[in-house]
JSON list of C-alpha atoms in Angstrom, two decimals:
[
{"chain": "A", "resi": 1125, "resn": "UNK", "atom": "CA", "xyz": [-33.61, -26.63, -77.31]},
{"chain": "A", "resi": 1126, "resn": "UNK", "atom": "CA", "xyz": [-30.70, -28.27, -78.91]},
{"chain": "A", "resi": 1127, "resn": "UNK", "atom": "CA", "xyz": [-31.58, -31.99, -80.21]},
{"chain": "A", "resi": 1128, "resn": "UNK", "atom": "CA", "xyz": [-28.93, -33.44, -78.06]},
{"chain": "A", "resi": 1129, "resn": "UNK", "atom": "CA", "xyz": [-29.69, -31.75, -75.04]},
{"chain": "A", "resi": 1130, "resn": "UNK", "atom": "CA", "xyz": [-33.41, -32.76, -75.24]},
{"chain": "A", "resi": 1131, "resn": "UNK", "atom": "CA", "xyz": [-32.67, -36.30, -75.50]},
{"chain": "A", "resi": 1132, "resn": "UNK", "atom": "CA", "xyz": [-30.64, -36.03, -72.41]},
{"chain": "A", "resi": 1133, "resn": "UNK", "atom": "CA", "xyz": [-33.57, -34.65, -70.84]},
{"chain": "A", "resi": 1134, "resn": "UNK", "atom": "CA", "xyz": [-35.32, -37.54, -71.70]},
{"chain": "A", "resi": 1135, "resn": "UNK", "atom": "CA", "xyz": [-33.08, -40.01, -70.54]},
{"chain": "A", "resi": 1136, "resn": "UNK", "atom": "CA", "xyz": [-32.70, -38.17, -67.25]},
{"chain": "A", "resi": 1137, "resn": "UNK", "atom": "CA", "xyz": [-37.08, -38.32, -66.78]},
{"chain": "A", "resi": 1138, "resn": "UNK", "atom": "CA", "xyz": [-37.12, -41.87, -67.93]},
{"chain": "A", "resi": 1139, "resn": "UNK", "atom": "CA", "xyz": [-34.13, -43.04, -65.12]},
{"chain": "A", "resi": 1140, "resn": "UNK", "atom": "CA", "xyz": [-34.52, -44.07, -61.76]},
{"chain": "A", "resi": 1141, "resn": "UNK", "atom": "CA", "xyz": [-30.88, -44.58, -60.86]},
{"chain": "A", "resi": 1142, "resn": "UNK", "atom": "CA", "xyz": [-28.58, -41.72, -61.99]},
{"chain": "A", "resi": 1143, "resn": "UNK", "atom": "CA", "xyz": [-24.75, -41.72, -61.25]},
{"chain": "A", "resi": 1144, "resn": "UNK", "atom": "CA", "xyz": [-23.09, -38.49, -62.43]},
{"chain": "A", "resi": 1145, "resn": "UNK", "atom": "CA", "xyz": [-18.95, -38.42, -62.70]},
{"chain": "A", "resi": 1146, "resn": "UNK", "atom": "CA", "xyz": [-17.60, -35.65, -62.84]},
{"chain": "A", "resi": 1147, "resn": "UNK", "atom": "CA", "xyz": [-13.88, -33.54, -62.82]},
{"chain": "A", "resi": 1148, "resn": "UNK", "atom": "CA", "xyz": [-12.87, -29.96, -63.07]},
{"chain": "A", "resi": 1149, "resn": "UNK", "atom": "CA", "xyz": [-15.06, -28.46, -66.03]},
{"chain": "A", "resi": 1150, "resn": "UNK", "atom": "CA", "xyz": [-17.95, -28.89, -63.30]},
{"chain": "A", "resi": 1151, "resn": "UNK", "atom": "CA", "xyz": [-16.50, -26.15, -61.25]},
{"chain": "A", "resi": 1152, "resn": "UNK", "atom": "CA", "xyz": [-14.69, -23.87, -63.51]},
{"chain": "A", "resi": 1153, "resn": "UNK", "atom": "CA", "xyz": [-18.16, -21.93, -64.42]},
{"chain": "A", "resi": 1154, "resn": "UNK", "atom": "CA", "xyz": [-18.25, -20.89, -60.65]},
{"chain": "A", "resi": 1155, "resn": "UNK", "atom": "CA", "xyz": [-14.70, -19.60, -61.38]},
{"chain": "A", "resi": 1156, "resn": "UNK", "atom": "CA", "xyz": [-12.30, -22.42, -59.79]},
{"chain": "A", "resi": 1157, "resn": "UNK", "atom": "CA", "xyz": [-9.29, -22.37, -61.97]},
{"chain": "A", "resi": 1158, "resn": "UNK", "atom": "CA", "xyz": [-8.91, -26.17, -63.59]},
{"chain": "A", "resi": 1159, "resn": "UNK", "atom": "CA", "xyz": [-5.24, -28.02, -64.03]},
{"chain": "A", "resi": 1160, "resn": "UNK", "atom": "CA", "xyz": [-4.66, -28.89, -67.49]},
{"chain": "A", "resi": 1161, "resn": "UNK", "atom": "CA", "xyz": [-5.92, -25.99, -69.73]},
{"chain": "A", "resi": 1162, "resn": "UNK", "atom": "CA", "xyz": [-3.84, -23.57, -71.25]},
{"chain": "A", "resi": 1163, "resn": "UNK", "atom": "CA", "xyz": [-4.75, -21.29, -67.88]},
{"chain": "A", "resi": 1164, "resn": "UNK", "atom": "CA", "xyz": [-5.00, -24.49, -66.03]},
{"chain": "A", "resi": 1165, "resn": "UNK", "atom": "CA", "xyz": [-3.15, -24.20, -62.03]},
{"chain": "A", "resi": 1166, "resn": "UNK", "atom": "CA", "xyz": [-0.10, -26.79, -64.36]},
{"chain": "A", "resi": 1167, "resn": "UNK", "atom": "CA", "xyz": [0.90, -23.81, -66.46]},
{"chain": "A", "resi": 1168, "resn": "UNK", "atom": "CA", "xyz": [0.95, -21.19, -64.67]},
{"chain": "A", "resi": 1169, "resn": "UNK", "atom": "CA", "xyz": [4.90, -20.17, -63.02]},
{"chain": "A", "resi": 1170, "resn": "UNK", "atom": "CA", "xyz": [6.26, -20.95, -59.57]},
{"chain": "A", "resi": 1171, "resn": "UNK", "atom": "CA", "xyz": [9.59, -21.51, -58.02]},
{"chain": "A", "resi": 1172, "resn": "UNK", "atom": "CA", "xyz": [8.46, -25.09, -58.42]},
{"chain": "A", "resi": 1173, "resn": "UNK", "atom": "CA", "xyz": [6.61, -27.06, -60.74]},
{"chain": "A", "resi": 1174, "resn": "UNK", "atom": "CA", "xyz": [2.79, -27.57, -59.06]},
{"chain": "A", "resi": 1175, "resn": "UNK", "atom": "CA", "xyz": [2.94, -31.40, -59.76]},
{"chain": "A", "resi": 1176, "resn": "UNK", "atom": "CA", "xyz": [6.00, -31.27, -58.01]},
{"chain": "A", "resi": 1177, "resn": "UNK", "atom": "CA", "xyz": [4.24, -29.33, -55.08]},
{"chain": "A", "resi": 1178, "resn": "UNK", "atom": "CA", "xyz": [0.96, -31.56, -54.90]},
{"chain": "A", "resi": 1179, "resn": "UNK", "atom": "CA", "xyz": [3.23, -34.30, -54.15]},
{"chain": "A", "resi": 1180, "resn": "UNK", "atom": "CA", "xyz": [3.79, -36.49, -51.09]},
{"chain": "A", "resi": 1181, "resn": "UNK", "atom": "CA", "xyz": [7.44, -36.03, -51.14]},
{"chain": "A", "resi": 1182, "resn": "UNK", "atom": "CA", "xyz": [7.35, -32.10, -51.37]},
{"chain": "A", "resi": 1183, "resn": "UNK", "atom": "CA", "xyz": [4.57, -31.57, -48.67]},
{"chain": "A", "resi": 1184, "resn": "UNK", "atom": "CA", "xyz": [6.85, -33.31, -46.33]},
{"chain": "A", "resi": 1185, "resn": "UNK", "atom": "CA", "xyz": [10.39, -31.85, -47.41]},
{"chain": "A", "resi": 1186, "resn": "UNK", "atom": "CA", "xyz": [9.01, -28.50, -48.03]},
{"chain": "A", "resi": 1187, "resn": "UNK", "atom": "CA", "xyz": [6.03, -28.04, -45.90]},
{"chain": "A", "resi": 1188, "resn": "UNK", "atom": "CA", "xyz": [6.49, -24.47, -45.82]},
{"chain": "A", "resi": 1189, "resn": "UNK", "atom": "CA", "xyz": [6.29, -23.80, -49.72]},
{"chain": "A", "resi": 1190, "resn": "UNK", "atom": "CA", "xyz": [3.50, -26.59, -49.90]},
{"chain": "A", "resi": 1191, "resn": "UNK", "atom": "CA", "xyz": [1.37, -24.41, -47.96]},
{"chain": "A", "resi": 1192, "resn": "UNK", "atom": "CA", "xyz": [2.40, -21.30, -49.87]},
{"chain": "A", "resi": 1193, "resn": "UNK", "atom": "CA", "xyz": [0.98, -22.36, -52.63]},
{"chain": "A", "resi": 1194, "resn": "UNK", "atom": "CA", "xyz": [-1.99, -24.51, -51.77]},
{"chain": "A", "resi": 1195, "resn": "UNK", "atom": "CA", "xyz": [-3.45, -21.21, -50.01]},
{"chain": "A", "resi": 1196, "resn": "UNK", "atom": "CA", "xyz": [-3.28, -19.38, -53.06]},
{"chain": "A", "resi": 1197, "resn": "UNK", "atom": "CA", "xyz": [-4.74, -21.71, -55.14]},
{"chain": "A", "resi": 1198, "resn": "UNK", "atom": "CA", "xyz": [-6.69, -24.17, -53.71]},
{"chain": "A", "resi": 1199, "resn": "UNK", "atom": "CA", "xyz": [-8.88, -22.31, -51.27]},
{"chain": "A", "resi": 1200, "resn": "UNK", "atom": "CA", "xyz": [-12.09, -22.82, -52.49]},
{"chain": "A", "resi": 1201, "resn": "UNK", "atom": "CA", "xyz": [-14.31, -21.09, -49.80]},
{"chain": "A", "resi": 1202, "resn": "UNK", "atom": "CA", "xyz": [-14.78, -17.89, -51.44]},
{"chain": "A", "resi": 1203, "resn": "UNK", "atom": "CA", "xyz": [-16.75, -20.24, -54.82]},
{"chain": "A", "resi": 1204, "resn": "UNK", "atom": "CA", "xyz": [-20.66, -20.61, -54.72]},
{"chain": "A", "resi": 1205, "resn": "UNK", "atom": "CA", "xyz": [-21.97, -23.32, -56.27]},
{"chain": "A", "resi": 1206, "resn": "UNK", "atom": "CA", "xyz": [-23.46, -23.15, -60.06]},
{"chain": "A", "resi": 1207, "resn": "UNK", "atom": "CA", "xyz": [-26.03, -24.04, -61.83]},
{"chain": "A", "resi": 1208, "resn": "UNK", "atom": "CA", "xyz": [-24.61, -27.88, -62.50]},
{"chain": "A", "resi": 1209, "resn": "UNK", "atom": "CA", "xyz": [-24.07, -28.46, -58.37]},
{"chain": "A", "resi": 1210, "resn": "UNK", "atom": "CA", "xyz": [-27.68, -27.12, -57.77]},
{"chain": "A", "resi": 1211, "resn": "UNK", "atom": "CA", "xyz": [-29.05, -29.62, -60.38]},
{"chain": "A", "resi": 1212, "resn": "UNK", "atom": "CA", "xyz": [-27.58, -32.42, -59.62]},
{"chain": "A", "resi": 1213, "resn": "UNK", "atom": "CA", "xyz": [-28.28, -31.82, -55.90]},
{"chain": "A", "resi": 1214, "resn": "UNK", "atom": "CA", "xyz": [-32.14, -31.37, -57.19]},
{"chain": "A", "resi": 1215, "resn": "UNK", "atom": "CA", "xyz": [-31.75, -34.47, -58.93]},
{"chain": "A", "resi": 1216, "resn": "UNK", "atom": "CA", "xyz": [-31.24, -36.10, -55.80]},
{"chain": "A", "resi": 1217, "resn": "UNK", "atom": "CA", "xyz": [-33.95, -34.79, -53.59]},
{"chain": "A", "resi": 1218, "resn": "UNK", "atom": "CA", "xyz": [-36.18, -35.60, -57.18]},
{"chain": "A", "resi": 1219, "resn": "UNK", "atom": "CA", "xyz": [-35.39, -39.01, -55.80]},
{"chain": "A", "resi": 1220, "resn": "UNK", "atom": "CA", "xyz": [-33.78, -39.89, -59.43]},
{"chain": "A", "resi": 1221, "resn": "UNK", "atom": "CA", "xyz": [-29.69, -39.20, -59.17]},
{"chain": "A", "resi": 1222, "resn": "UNK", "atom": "CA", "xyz": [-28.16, -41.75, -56.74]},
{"chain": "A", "resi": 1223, "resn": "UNK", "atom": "CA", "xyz": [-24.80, -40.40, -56.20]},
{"chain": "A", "resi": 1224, "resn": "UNK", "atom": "CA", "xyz": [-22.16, -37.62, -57.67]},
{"chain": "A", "resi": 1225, "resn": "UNK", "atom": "CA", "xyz": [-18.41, -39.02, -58.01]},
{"chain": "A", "resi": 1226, "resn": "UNK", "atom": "CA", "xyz": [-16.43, -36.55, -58.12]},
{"chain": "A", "resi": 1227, "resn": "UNK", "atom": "CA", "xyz": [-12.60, -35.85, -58.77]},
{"chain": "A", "resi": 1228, "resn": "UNK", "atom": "CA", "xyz": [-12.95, -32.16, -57.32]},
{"chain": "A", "resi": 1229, "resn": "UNK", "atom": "CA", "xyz": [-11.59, -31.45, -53.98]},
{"chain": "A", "resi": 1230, "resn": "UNK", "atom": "CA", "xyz": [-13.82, -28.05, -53.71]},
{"chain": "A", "resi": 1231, "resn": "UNK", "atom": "CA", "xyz": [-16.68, -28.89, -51.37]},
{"chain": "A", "resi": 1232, "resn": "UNK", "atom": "CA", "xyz": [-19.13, -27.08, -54.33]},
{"chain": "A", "resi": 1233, "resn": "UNK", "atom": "CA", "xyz": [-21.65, -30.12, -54.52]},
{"chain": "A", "resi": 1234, "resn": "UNK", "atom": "CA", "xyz": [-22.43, -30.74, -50.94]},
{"chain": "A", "resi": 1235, "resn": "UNK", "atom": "CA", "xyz": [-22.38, -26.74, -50.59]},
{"chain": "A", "resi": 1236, "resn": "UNK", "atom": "CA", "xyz": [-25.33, -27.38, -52.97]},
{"chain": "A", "resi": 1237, "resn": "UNK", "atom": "CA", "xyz": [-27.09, -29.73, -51.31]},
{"chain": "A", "resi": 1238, "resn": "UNK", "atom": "CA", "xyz": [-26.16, -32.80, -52.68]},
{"chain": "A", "resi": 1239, "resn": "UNK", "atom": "CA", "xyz": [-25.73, -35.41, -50.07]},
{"chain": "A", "resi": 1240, "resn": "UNK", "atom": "CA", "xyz": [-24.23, -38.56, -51.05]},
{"chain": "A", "resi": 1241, "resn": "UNK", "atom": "CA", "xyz": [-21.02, -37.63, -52.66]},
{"chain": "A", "resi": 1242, "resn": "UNK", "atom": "CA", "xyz": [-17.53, -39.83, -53.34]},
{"chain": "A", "resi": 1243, "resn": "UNK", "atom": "CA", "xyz": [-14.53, -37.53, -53.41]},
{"chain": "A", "resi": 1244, "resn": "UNK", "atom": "CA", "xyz": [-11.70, -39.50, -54.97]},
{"chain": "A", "resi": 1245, "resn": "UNK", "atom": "CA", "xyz": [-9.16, -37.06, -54.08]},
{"chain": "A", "resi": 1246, "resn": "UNK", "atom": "CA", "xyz": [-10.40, -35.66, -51.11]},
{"chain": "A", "resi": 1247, "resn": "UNK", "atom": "CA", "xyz": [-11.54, -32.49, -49.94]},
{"chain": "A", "resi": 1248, "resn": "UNK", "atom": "CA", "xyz": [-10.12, -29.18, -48.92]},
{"chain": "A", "resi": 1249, "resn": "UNK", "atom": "CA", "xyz": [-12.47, -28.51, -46.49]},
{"chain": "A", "resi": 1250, "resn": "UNK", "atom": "CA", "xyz": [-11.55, -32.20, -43.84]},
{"chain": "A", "resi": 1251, "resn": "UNK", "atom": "CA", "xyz": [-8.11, -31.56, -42.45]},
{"chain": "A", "resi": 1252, "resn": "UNK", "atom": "CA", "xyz": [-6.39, -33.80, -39.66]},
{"chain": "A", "resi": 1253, "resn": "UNK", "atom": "CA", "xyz": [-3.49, -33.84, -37.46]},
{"chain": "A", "resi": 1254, "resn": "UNK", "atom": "CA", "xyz": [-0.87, -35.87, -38.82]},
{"chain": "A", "resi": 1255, "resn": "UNK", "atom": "CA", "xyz": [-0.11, -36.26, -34.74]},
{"chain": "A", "resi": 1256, "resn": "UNK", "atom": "CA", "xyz": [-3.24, -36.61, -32.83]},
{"chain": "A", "resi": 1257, "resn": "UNK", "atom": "CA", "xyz": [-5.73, -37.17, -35.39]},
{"chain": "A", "resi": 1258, "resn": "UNK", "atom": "CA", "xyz": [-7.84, -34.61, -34.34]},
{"chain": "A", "resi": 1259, "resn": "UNK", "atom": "CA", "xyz": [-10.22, -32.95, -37.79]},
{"chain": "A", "resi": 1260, "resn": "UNK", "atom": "CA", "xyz": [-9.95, -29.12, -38.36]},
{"chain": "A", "resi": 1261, "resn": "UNK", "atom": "CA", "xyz": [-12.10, -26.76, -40.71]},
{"chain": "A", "resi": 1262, "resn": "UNK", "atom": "CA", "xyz": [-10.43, -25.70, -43.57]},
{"chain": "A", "resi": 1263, "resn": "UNK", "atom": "CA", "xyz": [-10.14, -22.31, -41.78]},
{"chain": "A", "resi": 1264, "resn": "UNK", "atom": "CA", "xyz": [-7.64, -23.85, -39.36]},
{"chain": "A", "resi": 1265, "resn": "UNK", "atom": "CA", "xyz": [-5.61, -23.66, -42.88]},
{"chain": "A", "resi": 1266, "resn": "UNK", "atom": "CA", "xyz": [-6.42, -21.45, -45.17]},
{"chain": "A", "resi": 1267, "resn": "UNK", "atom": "CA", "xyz": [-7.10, -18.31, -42.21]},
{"chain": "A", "resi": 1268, "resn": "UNK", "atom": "CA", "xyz": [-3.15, -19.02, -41.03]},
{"chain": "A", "resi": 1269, "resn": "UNK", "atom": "CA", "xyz": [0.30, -18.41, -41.69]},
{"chain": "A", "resi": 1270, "resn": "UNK", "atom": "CA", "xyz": [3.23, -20.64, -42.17]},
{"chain": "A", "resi": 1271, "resn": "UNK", "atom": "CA", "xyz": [2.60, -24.47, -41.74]},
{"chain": "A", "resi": 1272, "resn": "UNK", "atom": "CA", "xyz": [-0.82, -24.73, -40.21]},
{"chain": "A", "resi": 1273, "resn": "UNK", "atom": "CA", "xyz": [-0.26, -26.64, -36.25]},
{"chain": "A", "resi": 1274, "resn": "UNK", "atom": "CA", "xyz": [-2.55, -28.31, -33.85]},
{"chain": "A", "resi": 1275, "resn": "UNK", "atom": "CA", "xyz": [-2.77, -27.81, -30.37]},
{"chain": "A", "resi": 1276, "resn": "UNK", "atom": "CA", "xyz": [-0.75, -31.09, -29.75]},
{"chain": "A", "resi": 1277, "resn": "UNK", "atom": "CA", "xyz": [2.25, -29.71, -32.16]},
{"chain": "A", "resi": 1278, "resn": "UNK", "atom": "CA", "xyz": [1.47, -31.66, -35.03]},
{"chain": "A", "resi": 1279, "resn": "UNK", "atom": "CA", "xyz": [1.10, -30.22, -38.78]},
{"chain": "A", "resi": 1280, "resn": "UNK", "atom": "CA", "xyz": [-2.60, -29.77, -39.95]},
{"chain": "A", "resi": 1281, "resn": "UNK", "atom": "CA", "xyz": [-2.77, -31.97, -44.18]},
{"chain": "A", "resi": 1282, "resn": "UNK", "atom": "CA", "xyz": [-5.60, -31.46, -45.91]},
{"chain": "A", "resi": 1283, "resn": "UNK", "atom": "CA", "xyz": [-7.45, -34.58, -46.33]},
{"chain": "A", "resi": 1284, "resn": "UNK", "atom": "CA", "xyz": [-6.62, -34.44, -50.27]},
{"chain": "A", "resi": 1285, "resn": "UNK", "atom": "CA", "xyz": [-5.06, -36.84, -52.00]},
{"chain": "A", "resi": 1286, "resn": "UNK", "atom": "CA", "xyz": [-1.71, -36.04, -52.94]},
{"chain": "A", "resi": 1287, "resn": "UNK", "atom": "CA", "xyz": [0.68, -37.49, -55.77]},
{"chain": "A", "resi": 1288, "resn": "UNK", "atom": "CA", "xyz": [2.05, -40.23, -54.60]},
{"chain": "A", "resi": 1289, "resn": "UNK", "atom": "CA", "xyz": [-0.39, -41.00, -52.32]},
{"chain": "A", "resi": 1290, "resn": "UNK", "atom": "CA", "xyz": [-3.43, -43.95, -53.04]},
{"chain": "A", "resi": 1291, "resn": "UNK", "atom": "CA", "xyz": [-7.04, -42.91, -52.95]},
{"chain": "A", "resi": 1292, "resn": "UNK", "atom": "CA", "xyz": [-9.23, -44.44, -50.01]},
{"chain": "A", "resi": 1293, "resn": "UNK", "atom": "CA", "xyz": [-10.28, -47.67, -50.38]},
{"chain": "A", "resi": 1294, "resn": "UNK", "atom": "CA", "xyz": [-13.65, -47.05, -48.74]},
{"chain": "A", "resi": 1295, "resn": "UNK", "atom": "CA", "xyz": [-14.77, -44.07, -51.34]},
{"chain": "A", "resi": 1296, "resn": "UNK", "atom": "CA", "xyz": [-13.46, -45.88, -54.00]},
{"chain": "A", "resi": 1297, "resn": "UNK", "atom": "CA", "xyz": [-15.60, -48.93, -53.27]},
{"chain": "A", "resi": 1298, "resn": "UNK", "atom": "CA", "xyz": [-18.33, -46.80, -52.67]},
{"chain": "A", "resi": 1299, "resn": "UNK", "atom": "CA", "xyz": [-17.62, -45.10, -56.05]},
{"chain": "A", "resi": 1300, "resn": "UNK", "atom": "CA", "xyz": [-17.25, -48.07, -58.14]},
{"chain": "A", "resi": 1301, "resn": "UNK", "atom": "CA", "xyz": [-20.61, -49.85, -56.43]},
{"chain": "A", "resi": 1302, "resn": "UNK", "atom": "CA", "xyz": [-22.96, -46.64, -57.35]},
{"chain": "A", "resi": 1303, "resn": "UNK", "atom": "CA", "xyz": [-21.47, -46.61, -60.69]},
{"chain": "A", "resi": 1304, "resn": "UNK", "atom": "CA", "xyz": [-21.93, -49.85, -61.47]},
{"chain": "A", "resi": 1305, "resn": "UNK", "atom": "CA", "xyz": [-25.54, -49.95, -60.18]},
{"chain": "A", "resi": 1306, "resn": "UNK", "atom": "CA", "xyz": [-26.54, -47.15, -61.73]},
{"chain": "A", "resi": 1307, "resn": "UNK", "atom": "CA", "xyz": [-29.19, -47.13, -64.84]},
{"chain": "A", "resi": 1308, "resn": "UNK", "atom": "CA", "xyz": [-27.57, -43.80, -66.19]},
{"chain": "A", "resi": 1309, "resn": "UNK", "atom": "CA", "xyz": [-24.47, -42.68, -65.83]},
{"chain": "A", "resi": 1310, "resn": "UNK", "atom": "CA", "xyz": [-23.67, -39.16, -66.95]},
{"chain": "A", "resi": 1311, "resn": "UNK", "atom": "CA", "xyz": [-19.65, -37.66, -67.14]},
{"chain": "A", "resi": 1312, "resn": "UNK", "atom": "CA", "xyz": [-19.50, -34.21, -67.43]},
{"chain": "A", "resi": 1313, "resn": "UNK", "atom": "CA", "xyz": [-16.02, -31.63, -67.36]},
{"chain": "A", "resi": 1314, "resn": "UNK", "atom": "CA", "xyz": [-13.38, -34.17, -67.48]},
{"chain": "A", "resi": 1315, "resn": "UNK", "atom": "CA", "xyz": [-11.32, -35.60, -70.65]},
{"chain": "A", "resi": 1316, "resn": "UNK", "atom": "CA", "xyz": [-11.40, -39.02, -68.76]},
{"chain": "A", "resi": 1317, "resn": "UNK", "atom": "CA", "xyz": [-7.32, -38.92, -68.61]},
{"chain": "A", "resi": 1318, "resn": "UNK", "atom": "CA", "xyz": [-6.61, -38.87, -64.71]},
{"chain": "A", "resi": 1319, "resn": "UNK", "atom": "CA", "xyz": [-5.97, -42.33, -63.59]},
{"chain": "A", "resi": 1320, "resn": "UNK", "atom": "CA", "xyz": [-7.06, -44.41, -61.57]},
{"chain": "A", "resi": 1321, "resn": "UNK", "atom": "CA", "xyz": [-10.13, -42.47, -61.53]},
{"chain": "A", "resi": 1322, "resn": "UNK", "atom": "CA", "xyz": [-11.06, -42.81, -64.97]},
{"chain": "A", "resi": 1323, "resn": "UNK", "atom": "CA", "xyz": [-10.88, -46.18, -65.24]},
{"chain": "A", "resi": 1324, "resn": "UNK", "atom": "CA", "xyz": [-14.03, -46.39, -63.24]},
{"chain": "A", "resi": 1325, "resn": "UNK", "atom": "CA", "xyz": [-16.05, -45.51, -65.83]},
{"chain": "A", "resi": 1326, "resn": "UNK", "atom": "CA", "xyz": [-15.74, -49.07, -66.73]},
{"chain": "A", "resi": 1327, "resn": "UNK", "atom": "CA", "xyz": [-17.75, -50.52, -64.00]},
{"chain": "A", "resi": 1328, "resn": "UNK", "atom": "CA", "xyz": [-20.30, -49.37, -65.50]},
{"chain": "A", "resi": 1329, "resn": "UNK", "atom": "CA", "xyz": [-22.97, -52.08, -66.17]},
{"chain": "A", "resi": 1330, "resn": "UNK", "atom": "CA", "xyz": [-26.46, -49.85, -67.16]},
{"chain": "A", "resi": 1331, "resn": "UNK", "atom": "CA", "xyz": [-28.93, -48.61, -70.08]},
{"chain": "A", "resi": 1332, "resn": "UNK", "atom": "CA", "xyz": [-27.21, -45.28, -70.93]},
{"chain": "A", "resi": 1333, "resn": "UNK", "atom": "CA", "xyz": [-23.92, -43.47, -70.48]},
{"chain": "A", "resi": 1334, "resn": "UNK", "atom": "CA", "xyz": [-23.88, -39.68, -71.99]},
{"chain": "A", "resi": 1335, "resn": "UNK", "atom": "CA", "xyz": [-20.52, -37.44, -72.07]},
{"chain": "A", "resi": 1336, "resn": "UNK", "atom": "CA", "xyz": [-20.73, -34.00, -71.34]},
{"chain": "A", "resi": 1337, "resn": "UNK", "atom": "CA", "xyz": [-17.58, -31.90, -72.11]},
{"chain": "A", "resi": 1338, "resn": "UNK", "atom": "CA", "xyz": [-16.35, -28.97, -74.12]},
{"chain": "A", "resi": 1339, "resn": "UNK", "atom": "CA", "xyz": [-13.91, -31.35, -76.26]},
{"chain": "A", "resi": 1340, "resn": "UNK", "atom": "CA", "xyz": [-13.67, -34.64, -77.36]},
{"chain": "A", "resi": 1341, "resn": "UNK", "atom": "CA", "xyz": [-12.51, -37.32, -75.16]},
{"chain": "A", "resi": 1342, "resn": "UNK", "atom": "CA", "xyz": [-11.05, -41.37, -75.84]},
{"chain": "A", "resi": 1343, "resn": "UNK", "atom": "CA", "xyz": [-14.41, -42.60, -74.14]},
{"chain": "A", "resi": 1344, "resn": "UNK", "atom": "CA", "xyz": [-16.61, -40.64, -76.39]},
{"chain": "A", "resi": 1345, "resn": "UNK", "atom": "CA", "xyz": [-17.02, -44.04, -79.02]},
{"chain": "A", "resi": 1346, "resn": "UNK", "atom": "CA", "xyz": [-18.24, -45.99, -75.67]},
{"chain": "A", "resi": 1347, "resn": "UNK", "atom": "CA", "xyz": [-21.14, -43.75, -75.30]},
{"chain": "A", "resi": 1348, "resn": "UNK", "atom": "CA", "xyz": [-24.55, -43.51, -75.99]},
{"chain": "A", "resi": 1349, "resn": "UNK", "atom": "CA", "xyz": [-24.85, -39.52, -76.17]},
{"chain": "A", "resi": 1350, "resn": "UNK", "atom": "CA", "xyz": [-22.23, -37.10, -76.59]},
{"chain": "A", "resi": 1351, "resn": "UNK", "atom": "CA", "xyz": [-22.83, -33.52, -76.26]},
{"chain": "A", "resi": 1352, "resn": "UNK", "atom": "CA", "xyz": [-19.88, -31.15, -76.58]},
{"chain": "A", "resi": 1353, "resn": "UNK", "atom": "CA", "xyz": [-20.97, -28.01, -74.80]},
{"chain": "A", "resi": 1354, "resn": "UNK", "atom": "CA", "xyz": [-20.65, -26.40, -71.26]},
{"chain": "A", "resi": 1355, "resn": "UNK", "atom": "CA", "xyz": [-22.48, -28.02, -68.15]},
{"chain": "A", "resi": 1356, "resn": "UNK", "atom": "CA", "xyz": [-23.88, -24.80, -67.71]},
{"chain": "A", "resi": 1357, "resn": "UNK", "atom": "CA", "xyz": [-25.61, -24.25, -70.96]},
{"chain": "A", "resi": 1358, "resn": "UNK", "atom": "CA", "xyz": [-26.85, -28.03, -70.39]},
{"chain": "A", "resi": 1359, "resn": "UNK", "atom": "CA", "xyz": [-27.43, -28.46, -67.28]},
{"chain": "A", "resi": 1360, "resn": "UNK", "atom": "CA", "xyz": [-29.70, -24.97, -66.99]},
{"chain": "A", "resi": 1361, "resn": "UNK", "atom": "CA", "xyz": [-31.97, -26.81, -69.33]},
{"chain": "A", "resi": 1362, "resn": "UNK", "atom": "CA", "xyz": [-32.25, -30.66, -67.74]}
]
C-alpha cells in the first residue's frame, strides 16, 4: 500500500469526527461528466455557452433551451454510486464520518447510503413549483418534454443552485458548523477554486486536514497530507 495512503488510513481509525468535502472528481469514476476539464460539460459546444445556460437570467428568458440542455447533461439517474460514495456512507454507519459536504448536485452519496449530507448547490433530484410550491421527483423533469409544468400551471426548477443565484443559508450553516467541528477533515475531487464554497475550508478548526485530488491545488501548503491520486484507487483501500 502506498505510504501516503496508509497514513490516511491511520488518521481515518484514529478519528472520531470526520468531515469529508468534496466536488466533481468524486463522481466522475461512476461516469458523471465534470465542468472544468478539458472534456469537462464548459468545453464542450452549444448554441450557447453552458455558464451562460446555468444561469438565473437564461433559465428565465430561455426556459425552453435551459431545459434542453440540462436533460442532456445533468440527469444523473442512470449513475450508481462508486466505490468513494459507498465508503464514505460506511464511514458513517462506522459511527466515525460526521457529515459529507458536497458541491455535486447528483444525488450519488445519499444513493449510497450516506445520510447526513450538505448540498451547496442543490440537487437534481428536489424540484418545486415556482407557482404553488408543490416538490416533484426529478422524473417530473427529466421523463418530459419542453418546459416541465405543474398541475397548477407553474414551471417545475430544479432545486439547484444556479449562477446568479445565493446558496441556502440553512445548508451552508449546517456546512460550515460540521466542518468546523470536525477532528478530520478530508477534500477529495475538487481544485478548491469554486467560490463561495471553497472558502469553507477555512472554518476548519481540527487535528488533520488531507487533500485528495489528481492535481495540485492552492490549499495543498495548508494541509497535513496530500495525496495526488484518484478517490477510487484511495478510497478502495481506507
Amino acid at each position: 500500500m502506498d505510504q501516503k495512503i496508509q497514513e490516511l488510513k491511520e488518521l481515518i481509525s484514529k478519528s472520531k469526527n470526520i468531515v469529508f468535502f468534496g466536488g466533481a472528481g468524486v463522481s466522475t469514476e461512476s461516469g458523471i461528466p465534470d465542468f472544468r476539464s478539458k472534456d469537462g460539460l464548459y468545453n464542450m459546444k452549444y448554441d450557447y455557452p453552458p455558464e451562460e445556460i446555468l444561469s438565473h437570467t437564461f433559465f428565465m428568458k430561455k426556459p425552453e433551451e435551459f431545459f434542453k440542455f440540462y436533460r442532456d447533461k445533468l440527469n444523473s439517474q442512470k449513475y450508481e454510486p462508486n466505490v468513494t460514495h459507498k465508503r464514505l456512507a460506511e464511514l458513517e454507519k462506522e459511527g466515525r464520518l460526521s457529515a459529507v459536504v458536497t458541491q455535486n448536485i447528483d444525488g450519488l452519496h445519499q444513493k449510497a447510503g450516506s445520510k447526513k449530507v450538505y448540498e451547496l448547490h442543490g440537487s437534481v433530484l428536489r424540484n418545486y413549483c415556482m407557482k404553488c410550491k408543490k416538490f416533484h421527483p426529478a422524473s417530473d423533469v427529466f421523463d418530459t418534454q419542453g418546459v416541465p409544468k405543474c398541475e397548477c400551471g407553474g414551471i417545475i426548477k430544479p432545486d439547484v443552485v444556479l449562477y446568479e443565484e445565493p446558496l441556502d443559508d440553512k445548508t451552508v450553516r449546517g456546512a460550515v458548523k460540521a466542518i468546523s467541528s470536525a477532528d478530520l477533515l478530508i477534500i477529495g475531487g475538487t481544485s478548491l477554486t469554486v467560490y463561495p464554497a471553497s472558502g469553507y475550508i477555512n472554518y476548519f478548526r481540527g487535528n488533520k486536514l488531507v487533500l485528495v485530488n489528481k492535481s495540485s491545488t492552492n490549499y495543498d501548503g495548508m494541509a497535513d497530507l496530500v495525496i495526488n491520486k484518484g478517490l477510487g484507487e484511495v478510497f478502495s483501500q481506507v
